[in-house]
């Protein structure tokens, strides 16, 4: 990466990031509006959309998973940060290579099995609520885990480069 | 098998994201049990089936937005007008304002950033010693955790509801149970502050009605929020998620369109940043549902209870061990992961010793609150060190007296169940 920041992979990554950001913000705004509308309807007309409640619950999953994607971008996931503070830079880079690789593998597996869930619910025609098929709601899972896997693969490559740079300097 | 578990623990200690560690252990467990691994995805999907969880993104967003606006300044201003005239008033102002802000913003360290920056210089200017001011502000960063509508309280309720308890608890129960233990902490810290500063008497100011009126006028739009939320929840008008929806929409309108302190261009960034925290919590919750499911399937809570029961027969001894365990846990793990990982295991064991799950929630969260500034790794110590540009070592020393005061409070909360459960009866 480095100087050719505006071409190839990183451009796609940035485009992807903007799309995810856009969907995330739109869904959150929709969620706030819908939740407020629900209360208004219930209190004024003693009714609400029957689908409003499960729709809101599905939105929580979507917003959460999209938020998790954004968290992966800058590695803001919750972790125990005790030992790494004490390590020298080169060892830190080596540790990062292993960790990022580990997270990538785990997320690829999660994405794969979530994909299988989507496929089986698609075939079975399971409904999530009203006439919304379950696979549509579940789709966020393989997508999110897939993107997170991708992110950590790139973080891993960056860590390898850092490690090489430290080795050369030494 | 044991080797792999050890490997995962090492990876976790080296800073691997906890969600990946938990997901890996869940997948390994199901793999060895010959269960289709898509069960992990099914468990994560259960996030979409918990009605109370809606409160999490909504309150988090509202909290971030309040933190981005001038609301913290107005909160300090109005608390100061109401309480600042008393002897030692500024310490009381700090504690009250912080407890309030933390309860409404979910204890993410944002209190220290938003309020500490205003209170620390003010405390020093009023003649409080440097270390006392630092310690007070850092400690206050997690005060208020036990007050509604704090996110850890909600999350504890959500997780406990997933377990098949003999008596279902509600989040409202937790909100009521938290009132007295939370007040106990504020009162004990206030008393300590008065005692320490009894010699250095700042001039007692006259109560100024004019100051109150001008502070009320400045924050006239935000004043209804606590009344609506707390009144709505405690009065039984709103479910928690509804209170969160009202708060989110109201805060959005007030800060963006009335005060205009967060511009429309900035709003998407605030929304995104707040959802990073929500995403980080929910992804851990999702994979933990899977690992918990596995652990319950193979009967770990029962085995754990049987094992502990062999060595610990009395409830009192168990509570003592629980305190020590939770203190260590709180210093290592952040409050949200600790809740998600430990609550499903601890609640059944505590039930075996006859501890009410609501009381256990108070014990758990009170311990975790202490964990925020327990050396060497309490998160708020680092946030304060960064924010006030002080060495972490100085913060260890500055927070030490406060640590012991709150430790006493935690012990009272632990061994006096009536304090938590009294208001429920």
PDB file of C-alpha atoms in Angstrom, chain A residues 12-98:
ATOM      1  CA  UNK A  12     -12.170  -0.536  -2.881  1.00  0.00           C
ATOM      2  CA  UNK A  13     -11.786  -0.762   0.855  1.00  0.00           C
ATOM      3  CA  UNK A  14     -12.616   2.894   1.244  1.00  0.00           C
ATOM      4  CA  UNK A  15     -15.603   2.641  -1.026  1.00  0.00           C
ATOM      5  CA  UNK A  16     -16.780  -0.351   0.966  1.00  0.00           C
ATOM      6  CA  UNK A  17     -16.284   1.595   4.189  1.00  0.00           C
ATOM      7  CA  UNK A  18     -18.402   4.480   2.917  1.00  0.00           C
ATOM      8  CA  UNK A  19     -21.197   2.145   1.863  1.00  0.00           C
ATOM      9  CA  UNK A  20     -21.190   0.389   5.249  1.00  0.00           C
ATOM     10  CA  UNK A  21     -21.146   3.762   7.040  1.00  0.00           C
ATOM     11  CA  UNK A  22     -24.047   4.963   4.925  1.00  0.00           C
ATOM     12  CA  UNK A  23     -26.202   1.917   5.611  1.00  0.00           C
ATOM     13  CA  UNK A  24     -25.332   2.004   9.312  1.00  0.00           C
ATOM     14  CA  UNK A  25     -26.303   5.658   9.724  1.00  0.00           C
ATOM     15  CA  UNK A  26     -29.475   5.230   7.689  1.00  0.00           C
ATOM     16  CA  UNK A  27     -30.576   2.173   9.684  1.00  0.00           C
ATOM     17  CA  UNK A  28     -29.909   3.869  13.008  1.00  0.00           C
ATOM     18  CA  UNK A  29     -31.897   6.926  11.936  1.00  0.00           C
ATOM     19  CA  UNK A  30     -34.712   4.656  10.771  1.00  0.00           C
ATOM     20  CA  UNK A  31     -34.569   2.749  14.053  1.00  0.00           C
ATOM     21  CA  UNK A  32     -34.882   5.918  16.138  1.00  0.00           C
ATOM     22  CA  UNK A  33     -37.780   7.146  14.028  1.00  0.00           C
ATOM     23  CA  UNK A  34     -39.623   3.831  14.006  1.00  0.00           C
ATOM     24  CA  UNK A  35     -39.175   3.271  17.749  1.00  0.00           C
ATOM     25  CA  UNK A  36     -40.542   6.733  18.494  1.00  0.00           C
ATOM     26  CA  UNK A  37     -43.427   6.278  16.069  1.00  0.00           C
ATOM     27  CA  UNK A  38     -44.319   2.975  17.736  1.00  0.00           C
ATOM     28  CA  UNK A  39     -44.737   4.716  21.096  1.00  0.00           C
ATOM     29  CA  UNK A  40     -46.773   7.514  19.551  1.00  0.00           C
ATOM     30  CA  UNK A  41     -49.090   5.048  17.836  1.00  0.00           C
ATOM     31  CA  UNK A  42     -49.519   2.988  20.950  1.00  0.00           C
ATOM     32  CA  UNK A  43     -50.410   5.949  23.116  1.00  0.00           C
ATOM     33  CA  UNK A  44     -52.516   7.927  20.663  1.00  0.00           C
ATOM     34  CA  UNK A  45     -54.321   5.199  18.788  1.00  0.00           C
ATOM     35  CA  UNK A  46     -53.753   2.267  21.118  1.00  0.00           C
ATOM     36  CA  UNK A  47     -52.310   0.354  18.227  1.00  0.00           C
ATOM     37  CA  UNK A  48     -48.976  -0.004  16.503  1.00  0.00           C
ATOM     38  CA  UNK A  49     -47.652  -1.925  13.587  1.00  0.00           C
ATOM     39  CA  UNK A  50     -47.583  -5.520  14.610  1.00  0.00           C
ATOM     40  CA  UNK A  51     -44.421  -5.857  12.558  1.00  0.00           C
ATOM     41  CA  UNK A  52     -42.791  -2.834  14.173  1.00  0.00           C
ATOM     42  CA  UNK A  53     -41.514  -4.707  17.175  1.00  0.00           C
ATOM     43  CA  UNK A  54     -39.768  -7.633  15.406  1.00  0.00           C
ATOM     44  CA  UNK A  55     -38.516  -5.217  12.755  1.00  0.00           C
ATOM     45  CA  UNK A  56     -36.869  -3.111  15.445  1.00  0.00           C
ATOM     46  CA  UNK A  57     -35.312  -6.222  16.975  1.00  0.00           C
ATOM     47  CA  UNK A  58     -33.879  -7.206  13.596  1.00  0.00           C
ATOM     48  CA  UNK A  59     -32.525  -3.693  13.185  1.00  0.00           C
ATOM     49  CA  UNK A  60     -30.617  -4.105  16.457  1.00  0.00           C
ATOM     50  CA  UNK A  61     -28.839  -7.113  14.938  1.00  0.00           C
ATOM     51  CA  UNK A  62     -28.068  -5.256  11.725  1.00  0.00           C
ATOM     52  CA  UNK A  63     -26.872  -2.083  13.393  1.00  0.00           C
ATOM     53  CA  UNK A  64     -24.787  -4.136  15.826  1.00  0.00           C
ATOM     54  CA  UNK A  65     -23.110  -6.197  13.123  1.00  0.00           C
ATOM     55  CA  UNK A  66     -22.435  -3.143  10.966  1.00  0.00           C
ATOM     56  CA  UNK A  67     -20.991  -1.411  14.028  1.00  0.00           C
ATOM     57  CA  UNK A  68     -18.784  -4.465  14.539  1.00  0.00           C
ATOM     58  CA  UNK A  69     -17.504  -4.058  10.965  1.00  0.00           C
ATOM     59  CA  UNK A  70     -16.606  -0.431  11.658  1.00  0.00           C
ATOM     60  CA  UNK A  71     -14.909  -1.499  14.890  1.00  0.00           C
ATOM     61  CA  UNK A  72     -12.751  -3.948  12.911  1.00  0.00           C
ATOM     62  CA  UNK A  73     -11.540  -1.204  10.618  1.00  0.00           C
ATOM     63  CA  UNK A  74      -9.439   0.359  13.339  1.00  0.00           C
ATOM     64  CA  UNK A  75      -9.236  -2.748  15.513  1.00  0.00           C
ATOM     65  CA  UNK A  76     -11.472  -1.218  18.179  1.00  0.00           C
ATOM     66  CA  UNK A  77     -12.812  -4.546  19.340  1.00  0.00           C
ATOM     67  CA  UNK A  78     -12.855  -5.214  23.054  1.00  0.00           C
ATOM     68  CA  UNK A  79      -9.697  -7.007  24.125  1.00  0.00           C
ATOM     69  CA  UNK A  80      -7.491  -7.487  27.149  1.00  0.00           C
ATOM     70  CA  UNK A  81      -4.621  -5.116  26.709  1.00  0.00           C
ATOM     71  CA  UNK A  82      -2.263  -6.144  29.469  1.00  0.00           C
ATOM     72  CA  UNK A  83       0.832  -7.751  28.049  1.00  0.00           C
ATOM     73  CA  UNK A  84       1.184  -5.985  24.712  1.00  0.00           C
ATOM     74  CA  UNK A  85       2.031  -2.709  26.443  1.00  0.00           C
ATOM     75  CA  UNK A  86       5.202  -4.272  27.740  1.00  0.00           C
ATOM     76  CA  UNK A  87       6.451  -5.783  24.465  1.00  0.00           C
ATOM     77  CA  UNK A  88       9.090  -4.167  22.222  1.00  0.00           C
ATOM     78  CA  UNK A  89       7.867  -2.981  18.801  1.00  0.00           C
ATOM     79  CA  UNK A  90       9.202  -5.898  16.801  1.00  0.00           C
ATOM     80  CA  UNK A  91       7.683  -8.522  19.104  1.00  0.00           C
ATOM     81  CA  UNK A  92       4.460  -6.519  19.083  1.00  0.00           C
ATOM     82  CA  UNK A  93       4.329  -6.712  15.279  1.00  0.00           C
ATOM     83  CA  UNK A  94       4.982 -10.474  15.373  1.00  0.00           C
ATOM     84  CA  UNK A  95       2.195 -10.964  17.920  1.00  0.00           C
ATOM     85  CA  UNK A  96      -0.144  -8.902  15.763  1.00  0.00           C
ATOM     86  CA  UNK A  97       0.554 -11.119  12.747  1.00  0.00           C
ATOM     87  CA  UNK A  98      -0.500 -14.197  14.713  1.00  0.00           C
TER      88      UNK A  98
END
